[in-house]
mmCIF file of C-alpha atoms and ligand atoms in Angstrom:
data_model
loop_
_atom_site.group_PDB
_atom_site.id
_atom_site.type_symbol
_atom_site.label_atom_id
_atom_site.label_comp_id
_atom_site.label_asym_id
_atom_site.label_seq_id
_atom_site.Cartn_x
_atom_site.Cartn_y
_atom_site.Cartn_z
ATOM 1 C CA UNK A 1 -50.668 32.006 -10.886
ATOM 2 C CA UNK A 2 -51.736 34.348 -8.154
ATOM 3 C CA UNK A 3 -49.565 37.477 -8.118
ATOM 4 C CA UNK A 4 -48.753 39.120 -4.825
ATOM 5 C CA UNK A 5 -48.120 42.834 -5.423
ATOM 6 C CA UNK A 6 -45.562 44.208 -2.973
ATOM 7 C CA UNK A 7 -44.201 47.083 -5.093
ATOM 8 C CA UNK A 8 -46.414 49.972 -4.000
ATOM 9 C CA UNK A 9 -43.509 52.449 -3.915
ATOM 10 C CA UNK A 10 -43.347 51.969 -7.715
ATOM 11 C CA UNK A 11 -47.057 52.492 -8.258
ATOM 12 C CA UNK A 12 -50.500 51.605 -6.900
ATOM 13 C CA UNK A 13 -53.831 50.693 -8.553
ATOM 14 C CA UNK A 14 -56.344 53.447 -9.168
ATOM 15 C CA UNK A 15 -59.232 52.987 -6.701
ATOM 16 C CA UNK A 16 -62.849 52.602 -7.863
ATOM 17 C CA UNK A 17 -63.746 55.896 -6.224
ATOM 18 C CA UNK A 18 -61.035 57.789 -8.048
ATOM 19 C CA UNK A 19 -61.871 56.168 -11.379
ATOM 20 C CA UNK A 20 -65.547 57.129 -10.945
ATOM 21 C CA UNK A 21 -64.580 60.732 -10.233
ATOM 22 C CA UNK A 22 -62.402 60.883 -13.355
ATOM 23 C CA UNK A 23 -64.612 59.115 -15.899
ATOM 24 C CA UNK A 24 -67.054 61.932 -16.748
ATOM 25 C CA UNK A 25 -64.131 64.214 -17.598
ATOM 26 C CA UNK A 26 -63.089 61.925 -20.468
ATOM 27 C CA UNK A 27 -66.471 61.887 -22.182
ATOM 28 C CA UNK A 28 -69.389 64.041 -21.091
ATOM 29 C CA UNK A 29 -67.331 66.852 -19.514
ATOM 30 C CA UNK A 30 -64.618 66.739 -22.131
ATOM 31 C CA UNK A 31 -64.181 70.495 -22.561
ATOM 32 C CA UNK A 32 -60.952 72.464 -22.696
ATOM 33 C CA UNK A 33 -60.771 74.167 -19.275
ATOM 34 C CA UNK A 34 -59.628 77.400 -21.001
ATOM 35 C CA UNK A 35 -62.566 77.655 -23.406
ATOM 36 C CA UNK A 36 -64.956 80.428 -22.552
ATOM 37 C CA UNK A 37 -68.148 78.552 -23.387
ATOM 38 C CA UNK A 38 -70.283 76.193 -21.301
ATOM 39 C CA UNK A 39 -68.209 73.077 -22.000
ATOM 40 C CA UNK A 40 -65.055 74.909 -21.057
ATOM 41 C CA UNK A 41 -66.584 76.155 -17.805
ATOM 42 C CA UNK A 42 -67.718 72.606 -16.991
ATOM 43 C CA UNK A 43 -64.145 71.314 -17.291
ATOM 44 C CA UNK A 44 -62.752 74.382 -15.494
ATOM 45 C CA UNK A 45 -65.096 73.691 -12.598
ATOM 46 C CA UNK A 46 -63.591 70.207 -12.297
ATOM 47 C CA UNK A 47 -60.059 71.640 -12.201
ATOM 48 C CA UNK A 48 -61.070 74.400 -9.761
ATOM 49 C CA UNK A 49 -62.613 71.936 -7.367
ATOM 50 C CA UNK A 50 -59.559 69.703 -7.610
ATOM 51 C CA UNK A 51 -57.300 72.660 -6.877
ATOM 52 C CA UNK A 52 -59.395 73.638 -3.864
ATOM 53 C CA UNK A 53 -59.282 70.094 -2.484
ATOM 54 C CA UNK A 54 -55.497 69.852 -2.863
ATOM 55 C CA UNK A 55 -54.953 73.331 -1.362
ATOM 56 C CA UNK A 56 -57.110 72.386 1.633
ATOM 57 C CA UNK A 57 -55.210 69.131 2.315
ATOM 58 C CA UNK A 58 -51.884 71.014 2.093
ATOM 59 C CA UNK A 59 -53.199 73.987 4.091
ATOM 60 C CA UNK A 60 -52.064 76.437 1.417
ATOM 61 C CA UNK A 61 -53.803 78.766 -1.003
ATOM 62 C CA UNK A 62 -55.277 77.601 -4.338
ATOM 63 C CA UNK A 63 -52.977 79.913 -6.256
ATOM 64 C CA UNK A 64 -49.981 78.028 -4.882
ATOM 65 C CA UNK A 65 -51.005 74.655 -6.406
ATOM 66 C CA UNK A 66 -49.688 73.774 -9.871
ATOM 67 C CA UNK A 67 -50.783 70.597 -11.633
ATOM 68 C CA UNK A 68 -47.994 68.727 -13.475
ATOM 69 C CA UNK A 69 -47.542 65.455 -15.355
ATOM 70 C CA UNK A 70 -46.164 63.795 -12.247
ATOM 71 C CA UNK A 71 -43.489 63.837 -9.580
ATOM 72 C CA UNK A 72 -40.650 63.808 -12.090
ATOM 73 C CA UNK A 73 -41.870 66.964 -13.811
ATOM 74 C CA UNK A 74 -42.549 68.690 -10.484
ATOM 75 C CA UNK A 75 -39.021 67.939 -9.223
ATOM 76 C CA UNK A 76 -37.465 69.122 -12.491
ATOM 77 C CA UNK A 77 -39.517 72.298 -12.276
ATOM 78 C CA UNK A 78 -38.564 73.028 -8.682
ATOM 79 C CA UNK A 79 -34.847 72.630 -9.342
ATOM 80 C CA UNK A 80 -34.577 74.133 -12.797
ATOM 81 C CA UNK A 81 -36.774 77.101 -11.993
ATOM 82 C CA UNK A 82 -34.634 78.161 -9.062
ATOM 83 C CA UNK A 83 -31.457 77.445 -11.021
ATOM 84 C CA UNK A 84 -32.602 79.785 -13.808
ATOM 85 C CA UNK A 85 -34.499 82.401 -11.782
ATOM 86 C CA UNK A 86 -32.135 82.794 -8.864
ATOM 87 C CA UNK A 87 -28.808 80.977 -9.309
ATOM 88 C CA UNK A 88 -27.899 82.209 -12.762
ATOM 89 C CA UNK A 89 -29.137 85.749 -12.033
ATOM 90 C CA UNK A 90 -27.597 86.480 -8.647
ATOM 91 C CA UNK A 91 -24.783 85.685 -6.273
ATOM 92 C CA UNK A 92 -26.905 82.907 -4.781
ATOM 93 C CA UNK A 93 -25.520 80.347 -7.179
ATOM 94 C CA UNK A 94 -25.621 77.092 -5.173
ATOM 95 C CA UNK A 95 -28.182 74.314 -4.633
ATOM 96 C CA UNK A 96 -27.800 71.670 -1.919
ATOM 97 C CA UNK A 97 -29.394 68.249 -2.026
ATOM 98 C CA UNK A 98 -28.656 64.744 -0.733
ATOM 99 C CA UNK A 99 -27.149 61.655 -2.343
ATOM 100 C CA UNK A 100 -30.359 59.626 -1.907
ATOM 101 C CA UNK A 101 -32.762 61.813 -3.866
ATOM 102 C CA UNK A 102 -34.954 60.484 -6.682
ATOM 103 C CA UNK A 103 -33.273 60.440 -10.097
ATOM 104 C CA UNK A 104 -35.457 63.373 -11.190
ATOM 105 C CA UNK A 105 -33.884 65.686 -8.549
ATOM 106 C CA UNK A 106 -30.344 64.467 -9.108
ATOM 107 C CA UNK A 107 -30.599 64.635 -12.917
ATOM 108 C CA UNK A 108 -32.217 68.082 -12.883
ATOM 109 C CA UNK A 109 -29.393 69.202 -10.640
ATOM 110 C CA UNK A 110 -26.747 67.787 -13.031
ATOM 111 C CA UNK A 111 -28.371 69.797 -15.819
ATOM 112 C CA UNK A 112 -28.258 72.897 -13.651
ATOM 113 C CA UNK A 113 -24.581 72.234 -12.952
ATOM 114 C CA UNK A 114 -23.918 72.142 -16.705
ATOM 115 C CA UNK A 115 -25.362 75.661 -16.885
ATOM 116 C CA UNK A 116 -22.981 76.844 -14.183
ATOM 117 C CA UNK A 117 -24.886 76.292 -10.944
ATOM 118 C CA UNK A 118 -22.762 75.044 -8.039
ATOM 119 C CA UNK A 119 -24.029 71.986 -6.219
ATOM 120 C CA UNK A 120 -23.420 70.306 -2.871
ATOM 121 C CA UNK A 121 -24.530 66.718 -2.282
ATOM 122 C CA UNK A 122 -25.045 65.908 1.412
ATOM 123 C CA UNK A 123 -23.886 62.490 2.611
ATOM 124 C CA UNK A 124 -26.090 59.921 4.287
ATOM 125 C CA UNK A 125 -25.068 57.262 6.739
ATOM 126 C CA UNK A 126 -25.858 53.580 7.175
ATOM 127 C CA UNK A 127 -29.208 54.528 8.747
ATOM 128 C CA UNK A 128 -30.215 56.091 5.431
ATOM 129 C CA UNK A 129 -30.772 59.587 6.847
ATOM 130 C CA UNK A 130 -29.301 63.036 6.139
ATOM 131 C CA UNK A 131 -27.852 64.856 9.178
ATOM 132 C CA UNK A 132 -29.045 68.479 9.776
ATOM 133 C CA UNK A 133 -25.552 69.175 11.147
ATOM 134 C CA UNK A 134 -24.051 68.357 7.727
ATOM 135 C CA UNK A 135 -26.488 70.814 6.122
ATOM 136 C CA UNK A 136 -25.547 73.474 8.663
ATOM 137 C CA UNK A 137 -21.858 72.919 7.867
ATOM 138 C CA UNK A 138 -22.542 73.121 4.103
ATOM 139 C CA UNK A 139 -24.669 76.337 4.266
ATOM 140 C CA UNK A 140 -23.438 79.717 3.123
ATOM 141 C CA UNK A 141 -24.721 83.050 1.755
ATOM 142 C CA UNK A 142 -24.496 81.608 -1.757
ATOM 143 C CA UNK A 143 -27.154 78.910 -1.262
ATOM 144 C CA UNK A 144 -30.422 79.527 -3.103
ATOM 145 C CA UNK A 145 -32.169 76.219 -2.493
ATOM 146 C CA UNK A 146 -31.999 73.128 -0.345
ATOM 147 C CA UNK A 147 -33.901 70.114 -1.657
ATOM 148 C CA UNK A 148 -34.235 67.004 0.504
ATOM 149 C CA UNK A 149 -36.935 64.393 0.200
ATOM 150 C CA UNK A 150 -39.321 63.650 3.080
ATOM 151 C CA UNK A 151 -39.315 59.828 2.833
ATOM 152 C CA UNK A 152 -36.879 57.838 0.683
ATOM 153 C CA UNK A 153 -38.534 55.644 -1.951
ATOM 154 C CA UNK A 154 -36.013 52.804 -1.723
ATOM 155 C CA UNK A 155 -35.583 52.441 2.035
ATOM 156 C CA UNK A 156 -38.630 54.165 3.486
ATOM 157 C CA UNK A 157 -36.358 56.178 5.793
ATOM 158 C CA UNK A 158 -37.834 59.495 7.001
ATOM 159 C CA UNK A 159 -35.574 62.484 6.553
ATOM 160 C CA UNK A 160 -35.444 65.177 9.284
ATOM 161 C CA UNK A 161 -37.415 67.715 7.217
ATOM 162 C CA UNK A 162 -38.273 69.996 10.101
ATOM 163 C CA UNK A 163 -34.661 70.495 11.158
ATOM 164 C CA UNK A 164 -33.400 70.690 7.566
ATOM 165 C CA UNK A 165 -35.995 73.300 6.701
ATOM 166 C CA UNK A 166 -35.059 75.373 9.760
ATOM 167 C CA UNK A 167 -31.373 75.266 8.880
ATOM 168 C CA UNK A 168 -32.063 76.133 5.211
ATOM 169 C CA UNK A 169 -34.390 79.041 6.017
ATOM 170 C CA UNK A 170 -32.160 80.404 8.794
ATOM 171 C CA UNK A 171 -29.370 80.490 6.206
ATOM 172 C CA UNK A 172 -31.503 82.479 3.768
ATOM 173 C CA UNK A 173 -32.207 79.583 1.388
ATOM 174 C CA UNK A 174 -35.501 78.217 0.036
ATOM 175 C CA UNK A 175 -36.515 74.669 0.978
ATOM 176 C CA UNK A 176 -38.023 72.102 -1.405
ATOM 177 C CA UNK A 177 -39.106 68.605 -0.429
ATOM 178 C CA UNK A 178 -39.989 65.653 -2.657
ATOM 179 C CA UNK A 179 -42.934 64.367 -0.605
ATOM 180 C CA UNK A 180 -44.024 61.729 -3.131
ATOM 181 C CA UNK A 181 -43.542 58.904 -0.609
ATOM 182 C CA UNK A 182 -44.693 60.980 2.374
ATOM 183 C CA UNK A 183 -48.469 60.823 1.832
ATOM 184 C CA UNK A 184 -48.912 58.942 5.110
ATOM 185 C CA UNK A 185 -47.201 61.731 7.051
ATOM 186 C CA UNK A 186 -48.795 65.038 8.022
ATOM 187 C CA UNK A 187 -48.606 66.748 4.577
ATOM 188 C CA UNK A 188 -49.935 70.001 5.998
ATOM 189 C CA UNK A 189 -46.987 70.203 8.316
ATOM 190 C CA UNK A 190 -44.577 69.272 5.523
ATOM 191 C CA UNK A 191 -46.066 72.023 3.339
ATOM 192 C CA UNK A 192 -45.692 74.562 6.149
ATOM 193 C CA UNK A 193 -42.000 73.703 6.365
ATOM 194 C CA UNK A 194 -41.502 74.011 2.600
ATOM 195 C CA UNK A 195 -41.322 76.696 -0.077
ATOM 196 C CA UNK A 196 -41.956 74.055 -2.725
ATOM 197 C CA UNK A 197 -43.296 70.506 -2.328
ATOM 198 C CA UNK A 198 -43.767 67.673 -4.833
ATOM 199 C CA UNK A 199 -46.574 65.056 -4.881
ATOM 200 C CA UNK A 200 -47.522 62.291 -7.342
ATOM 201 C CA UNK A 201 -51.022 60.750 -7.571
ATOM 202 C CA UNK A 202 -50.167 57.225 -8.646
ATOM 203 C CA UNK A 203 -48.334 56.462 -5.391
ATOM 204 C CA UNK A 204 -51.601 56.840 -3.430
ATOM 205 C CA UNK A 205 -54.396 55.369 -5.591
ATOM 206 C CA UNK A 206 -54.522 58.018 -8.304
ATOM 207 C CA UNK A 207 -53.661 57.927 -12.010
ATOM 208 C CA UNK A 208 -50.140 57.924 -13.460
ATOM 209 C CA UNK A 209 -49.040 61.155 -15.104
ATOM 210 C CA UNK A 210 -50.691 63.356 -12.472
ATOM 211 C CA UNK A 211 -48.587 65.402 -10.059
ATOM 212 C CA UNK A 212 -48.562 68.635 -8.111
ATOM 213 C CA UNK A 213 -45.901 71.194 -7.312
ATOM 214 C CA UNK A 214 -46.781 73.495 -4.456
ATOM 215 C CA UNK A 215 -44.955 76.781 -4.949
ATOM 216 C CA UNK A 216 -45.257 79.217 -2.074
ATOM 217 C CA UNK A 217 -46.358 82.698 -3.062
ATOM 218 C CA UNK A 218 -43.363 84.951 -3.675
ATOM 219 C CA UNK A 219 -40.942 82.170 -4.618
ATOM 220 C CA UNK A 220 -39.356 83.190 -7.910
ATOM 221 C CA UNK A 221 -40.210 80.586 -10.504
ATOM 222 C CA UNK A 222 -40.391 80.303 -14.256
ATOM 223 C CA UNK A 223 -42.281 78.021 -16.618
ATOM 224 C CA UNK A 224 -40.745 74.626 -17.171
ATOM 225 C CA UNK A 225 -42.960 74.227 -20.202
ATOM 226 C CA UNK A 226 -43.381 77.429 -22.163
ATOM 227 C CA UNK A 227 -46.765 77.834 -23.784
ATOM 228 C CA UNK A 228 -50.162 79.298 -22.997
ATOM 229 C CA UNK A 229 -51.544 80.971 -19.901
ATOM 230 C CA UNK A 230 -52.417 77.699 -18.167
ATOM 231 C CA UNK A 231 -51.505 77.308 -14.515
ATOM 232 C CA UNK A 232 -51.094 81.111 -14.134
ATOM 233 C CA UNK A 233 -48.749 81.181 -17.118
ATOM 234 C CA UNK A 234 -46.261 78.892 -15.452
ATOM 235 C CA UNK A 235 -47.147 75.609 -17.103
ATOM 236 C CA UNK A 236 -48.226 75.745 -20.704
ATOM 237 C CA UNK A 237 -50.405 73.111 -22.343
ATOM 238 C CA UNK A 238 -54.080 72.169 -22.222
ATOM 239 C CA UNK A 239 -54.802 71.076 -18.663
ATOM 240 C CA UNK A 240 -55.196 67.316 -18.222
ATOM 241 C CA UNK A 241 -58.601 67.638 -16.540
ATOM 242 C CA UNK A 242 -59.217 63.969 -15.630
ATOM 243 C CA UNK A 243 -55.711 63.794 -14.154
ATOM 244 C CA UNK A 244 -56.264 66.845 -11.965
ATOM 245 C CA UNK A 245 -59.651 65.511 -10.846
ATOM 246 C CA UNK A 246 -58.164 62.052 -10.174
ATOM 247 C CA UNK A 247 -55.244 63.565 -8.230
ATOM 248 C CA UNK A 248 -57.604 65.433 -5.941
ATOM 249 C CA UNK A 249 -59.965 62.483 -5.410
ATOM 250 C CA UNK A 250 -57.002 60.207 -4.572
ATOM 251 C CA UNK A 251 -55.428 62.737 -2.208
ATOM 252 C CA UNK A 252 -58.735 63.341 -0.418
ATOM 253 C CA UNK A 253 -59.246 59.593 0.111
ATOM 254 C CA UNK A 254 -55.648 59.048 1.116
ATOM 255 C CA UNK A 255 -55.930 61.861 3.672
ATOM 256 C CA UNK A 256 -59.162 60.467 5.077
ATOM 257 C CA UNK A 257 -57.634 57.054 5.789
ATOM 258 C CA UNK A 258 -54.129 58.382 6.521
ATOM 259 C CA UNK A 259 -53.851 58.004 10.285
ATOM 260 C CA UNK A 260 -55.307 54.452 10.403
ATOM 261 C CA UNK A 261 -53.270 53.452 7.336
ATOM 262 C CA UNK A 262 -49.991 54.702 8.841
ATOM 263 C CA UNK A 263 -50.622 52.459 11.854
ATOM 264 C CA UNK A 264 -51.712 49.430 9.745
ATOM 265 C CA UNK A 265 -48.803 49.808 7.288
ATOM 266 C CA UNK A 266 -46.353 50.062 10.178
ATOM 267 C CA UNK A 267 -47.718 46.757 11.521
ATOM 268 C CA UNK A 268 -47.383 45.183 8.074
ATOM 269 C CA UNK A 269 -43.701 46.265 7.923
ATOM 270 C CA UNK A 270 -43.090 44.781 11.363
ATOM 271 C CA UNK A 271 -44.771 41.521 10.368
ATOM 272 C CA UNK A 272 -42.791 41.264 7.156
ATOM 273 C CA UNK A 273 -39.525 41.968 8.945
ATOM 274 C CA UNK A 274 -40.251 39.296 11.567
ATOM 275 C CA UNK A 275 -41.113 36.622 8.983
ATOM 276 C CA UNK A 276 -38.314 37.530 6.506
ATOM 277 C CA UNK A 277 -35.721 37.315 9.327
ATOM 278 C CA UNK A 278 -36.577 33.575 9.367
ATOM 279 C CA UNK A 279 -34.316 33.136 6.344
ATOM 280 C CA UNK A 280 -31.316 33.777 8.645
ATOM 281 C CA UNK A 281 -28.458 36.071 7.745
ATOM 282 C CA UNK A 282 -30.938 38.805 6.830
ATOM 283 C CA UNK A 283 -30.092 42.522 7.102
ATOM 284 C CA UNK A 284 -32.495 45.397 6.777
ATOM 285 C CA UNK A 285 -31.124 48.400 4.909
ATOM 286 C CA UNK A 286 -31.621 51.757 6.637
ATOM 287 C CA UNK A 287 -33.369 52.685 9.861
ATOM 288 C CA UNK A 288 -36.650 50.765 10.222
ATOM 289 C CA UNK A 289 -39.063 53.686 10.137
ATOM 290 C CA UNK A 290 -41.891 51.376 8.956
ATOM 291 C CA UNK A 291 -43.342 53.927 6.530
ATOM 292 C CA UNK A 292 -44.294 51.181 4.045
ATOM 293 C CA UNK A 293 -40.975 50.062 2.573
ATOM 294 C CA UNK A 294 -38.830 47.172 3.758
ATOM 295 C CA UNK A 295 -35.451 46.985 2.014
ATOM 296 C CA UNK A 296 -33.730 43.753 2.847
ATOM 297 C CA UNK A 297 -30.513 41.890 1.997
ATOM 298 C CA UNK A 298 -29.979 38.163 2.552
ATOM 299 C CA UNK A 299 -26.343 37.095 2.910
ATOM 300 C CA UNK A 300 -25.101 35.137 -0.081
ATOM 301 C CA UNK A 301 -27.282 37.051 -2.571
ATOM 302 C CA UNK A 302 -25.146 39.461 -4.565
ATOM 303 C CA UNK A 303 -27.051 39.801 -7.871
ATOM 304 C CA UNK A 304 -30.618 39.988 -9.156
ATOM 305 C CA UNK A 305 -31.181 36.170 -9.078
ATOM 306 C CA UNK A 306 -33.417 36.451 -6.009
ATOM 307 C CA UNK A 307 -35.518 39.151 -7.605
ATOM 308 C CA UNK A 308 -35.981 36.992 -10.718
ATOM 309 C CA UNK A 309 -36.904 33.939 -8.638
ATOM 310 C CA UNK A 310 -39.461 35.927 -6.625
ATOM 311 C CA UNK A 311 -41.045 37.122 -9.841
ATOM 312 C CA UNK A 312 -41.213 33.526 -11.112
ATOM 313 C CA UNK A 313 -42.937 32.509 -7.887
ATOM 314 C CA UNK A 314 -45.528 35.277 -8.103
ATOM 315 C CA UNK A 315 -44.112 38.051 -5.905
ATOM 316 C CA UNK A 316 -43.897 41.508 -7.520
ATOM 317 C CA UNK A 317 -41.189 43.525 -5.761
ATOM 318 C CA UNK A 318 -38.131 45.419 -6.889
ATOM 319 C CA UNK A 319 -34.387 45.961 -6.592
ATOM 320 C CA UNK A 320 -34.821 49.669 -5.946
ATOM 321 C CA UNK A 321 -36.497 52.475 -7.831
ATOM 322 C CA UNK A 322 -38.476 51.233 -10.853
ATOM 323 C CA UNK A 323 -37.071 54.024 -13.016
ATOM 324 C CA UNK A 324 -33.499 52.877 -12.488
ATOM 325 C CA UNK A 325 -34.143 49.118 -12.750
ATOM 326 C CA UNK A 326 -32.876 47.642 -15.944
ATOM 327 C CA UNK A 327 -29.752 49.640 -15.200
ATOM 328 C CA UNK A 328 -26.686 47.456 -14.462
ATOM 329 C CA UNK A 329 -25.580 49.894 -11.741
ATOM 330 C CA UNK A 330 -26.342 49.062 -8.130
ATOM 331 C CA UNK A 331 -28.792 51.378 -6.351
ATOM 332 C CA UNK A 332 -27.334 54.876 -5.844
ATOM 333 C CA UNK A 333 -29.278 55.066 -2.559
ATOM 334 C CA UNK A 334 -27.779 51.942 -1.021
ATOM 335 C CA UNK A 335 -24.366 52.866 -2.350
ATOM 336 C CA UNK A 336 -24.659 56.356 -0.832
ATOM 337 C CA UNK A 337 -25.418 54.660 2.490
ATOM 338 C CA UNK A 338 -22.035 52.983 2.261
ATOM 339 C CA UNK A 339 -23.315 49.487 1.611
ATOM 340 C CA UNK A 340 -21.006 47.262 -0.483
ATOM 341 C CA UNK A 341 -21.657 46.638 -4.163
ATOM 342 C CA UNK A 342 -22.784 43.021 -3.718
ATOM 343 C CA UNK A 343 -25.220 43.953 -0.942
ATOM 344 C CA UNK A 344 -26.492 46.908 -2.955
ATOM 345 C CA UNK A 345 -27.071 44.652 -5.964
ATOM 346 C CA UNK A 346 -28.701 41.764 -4.038
ATOM 347 C CA UNK A 347 -31.046 43.851 -1.859
ATOM 348 C CA UNK A 348 -34.786 43.683 -2.463
ATOM 349 C CA UNK A 349 -37.413 46.372 -1.817
ATOM 350 C CA UNK A 350 -40.879 45.262 -0.638
ATOM 351 C CA UNK A 351 -43.405 48.094 -0.371
ATOM 352 C CA UNK A 352 -46.963 48.087 0.973
ATOM 353 C CA UNK A 353 -50.013 50.124 0.089
ATOM 354 C CA UNK A 354 -53.703 50.587 0.879
ATOM 355 C CA UNK A 355 -54.567 47.418 -1.078
ATOM 356 C CA UNK A 356 -51.959 45.265 0.729
ATOM 357 C CA UNK A 357 -53.386 42.701 3.191
ATOM 358 C CA UNK A 358 -51.768 40.730 6.046
ATOM 359 C CA UNK A 359 -52.215 37.669 3.851
ATOM 360 C CA UNK A 360 -50.171 39.269 1.044
ATOM 361 C CA UNK A 361 -47.397 40.134 3.479
ATOM 362 C CA UNK A 362 -47.356 36.688 5.108
ATOM 363 C CA UNK A 363 -47.289 34.808 1.814
ATOM 364 C CA UNK A 364 -44.745 37.232 0.309
ATOM 365 C CA UNK A 365 -42.410 36.747 3.255
ATOM 366 C CA UNK A 366 -42.814 32.954 3.160
ATOM 367 C CA UNK A 367 -41.936 32.898 -0.519
ATOM 368 C CA UNK A 368 -38.956 35.165 0.199
ATOM 369 C CA UNK A 369 -37.641 32.832 2.899
ATOM 370 C CA UNK A 370 -37.906 29.745 0.635
ATOM 371 C CA UNK A 371 -36.395 31.530 -2.348
ATOM 372 C CA UNK A 372 -33.415 32.689 -0.289
ATOM 373 C CA UNK A 373 -32.842 29.103 0.902
ATOM 374 C CA UNK A 374 -33.051 27.778 -2.661
ATOM 375 C CA UNK A 375 -30.579 30.326 -3.988
ATOM 376 C CA UNK A 376 -28.110 29.608 -1.173
ATOM 377 C CA UNK A 377 -28.311 25.831 -1.900
ATOM 378 C CA UNK A 378 -27.304 26.424 -5.507
ATOM 379 C CA UNK A 379 -24.334 28.639 -4.602
HETATM 380 C C1 LIG B 401 -42.262 57.859 -7.890
HETATM 381 C C2 LIG B 401 -41.401 58.928 -7.348
HETATM 382 C C3 LIG B 401 -41.134 60.108 -8.075
HETATM 383 C C4 LIG B 401 -41.562 60.284 -9.514
HETATM 384 O O1 LIG B 401 -42.930 60.479 -9.606
HETATM 385 P P1 LIG B 401 -43.644 60.187 -11.054
HETATM 386 O O2 LIG B 401 -45.031 60.731 -10.860
HETATM 387 O O3 LIG B 401 -43.636 58.692 -11.231
HETATM 388 O O4 LIG B 401 -42.857 60.877 -12.080
HETATM 389 C C5 LIG B 401 -40.385 61.096 -7.498
HETATM 390 N N1 LIG B 401 -39.936 60.985 -6.230
HETATM 391 C C6 LIG B 401 -40.126 59.891 -5.498
HETATM 392 C C7 LIG B 401 -39.636 59.811 -4.113
HETATM 393 C C8 LIG B 401 -40.878 58.817 -6.012
HETATM 394 O O5 LIG B 401 -41.094 57.737 -5.290
#
C-alpha cells in the first residue's frame, strides 16, 4: 500500500544532498576531530565548516554554536545549565516557561525544581498562544531565565517571541527559545532575540541525533556532559562529525528554500483545512498560523480509533508529539489550551514538510474525511 507521510513535525527524511555531504565523514574522513594528525585535521575541518555555516545562518559567532545530540539534549542543557550556574548560586532562583513546551523543557524544569529552583508555568488560551502580558505579570527580580518555544510542535501556533524576549530582558532575565519547529521563520531574527536557542536537524531534512544549542557569549553555562575539552569544554565526548556536517548541510538547504517553502506550506495547510472541513463538525485546534501543522478534531471522535484507522488506510500522522504517544494521557498541549479530555484524545496532528506534495495533502484529507464518516457510523 502507498503510504502518505503527513507527520513531518515528528521527523523528515534526510535529503540526498545532506546524505552526500555526510557520507565521506563515515569512511574516508573518519578521523577524531581532536586528533592532532592529518586525519584529525581532516575531520576537524568538516566540523569547523559546519560551525561556520550554522553561525552564518543564525547571524552569530562560531564560538556561540554548540553541537549536541539533538533538540532534547539542547533543551536540557539550556535549562539545567542556568538552574545550576545561576539559580542555585544566587538570588535569581526562578525559571519561567509555558505549559505547551516540549517534554524536554518541561521535564528538565521538573528536575531543576527537585533541586530547589522555583518555577512558573505560563498559561495559554484556546488560540494556543502565550500572552506577553502574563509574562510581564509573572516577572520579578528573582527570574533567571524565561524559556518559551517559537512554534509549537503539536498545533503549529507561533508564540510572540519578540514581545516575550523584550519583557524577559527588560526584567533582567535571560531568554531561551526552542526553535526546533521554527526553521521556516527568520532564524536570524529569532537568534537576535535570544540568549540561547535550540535547533534539531531531523526536522528539516538532516539526520536524527544532531542538534545545536546557540549560547550567547557571556551567558553563564556549564557542561551538561562532563568529559573532555570538546565544544570549548562544555560538551564532552568525541564529536559526531557526520552529524555536525549533516546538520549544517540541512540547515543551509532549508535556509535557501525557506521563503518559498513558507509560502507553499501555508498553502498546503489551507488546502488541507478546506478539504478536511468536508467531514462536517470539524474543529481546528489553536490559531491557524499555517506554519506546517494542522491539528484537527472531528466531533464524535474521542479516542485514538481515528488515528488507528488512518494508519490502516495508509496515512502516517499522529495524536500529538511522537515522544509522548504511546502514553495513555491526552496531549498536555491541548489540555493546557483548555480543550476537553475527549477532544484532546481524539485530535489528530497532520504536519507537512519539504517532501510533501499537493497530491499527498489532497489524498490525506480525502482519506481523513472518509475515515471520520466511517467511525461516526459505527458509533
Ligand atoms: C522534535 C522536537 C524536539 C526534540 O528534538 P530531538 O532532536 O528529536 O530530540 C524539541 N522541541 C520541539 C519543539 C520538537 O518538535
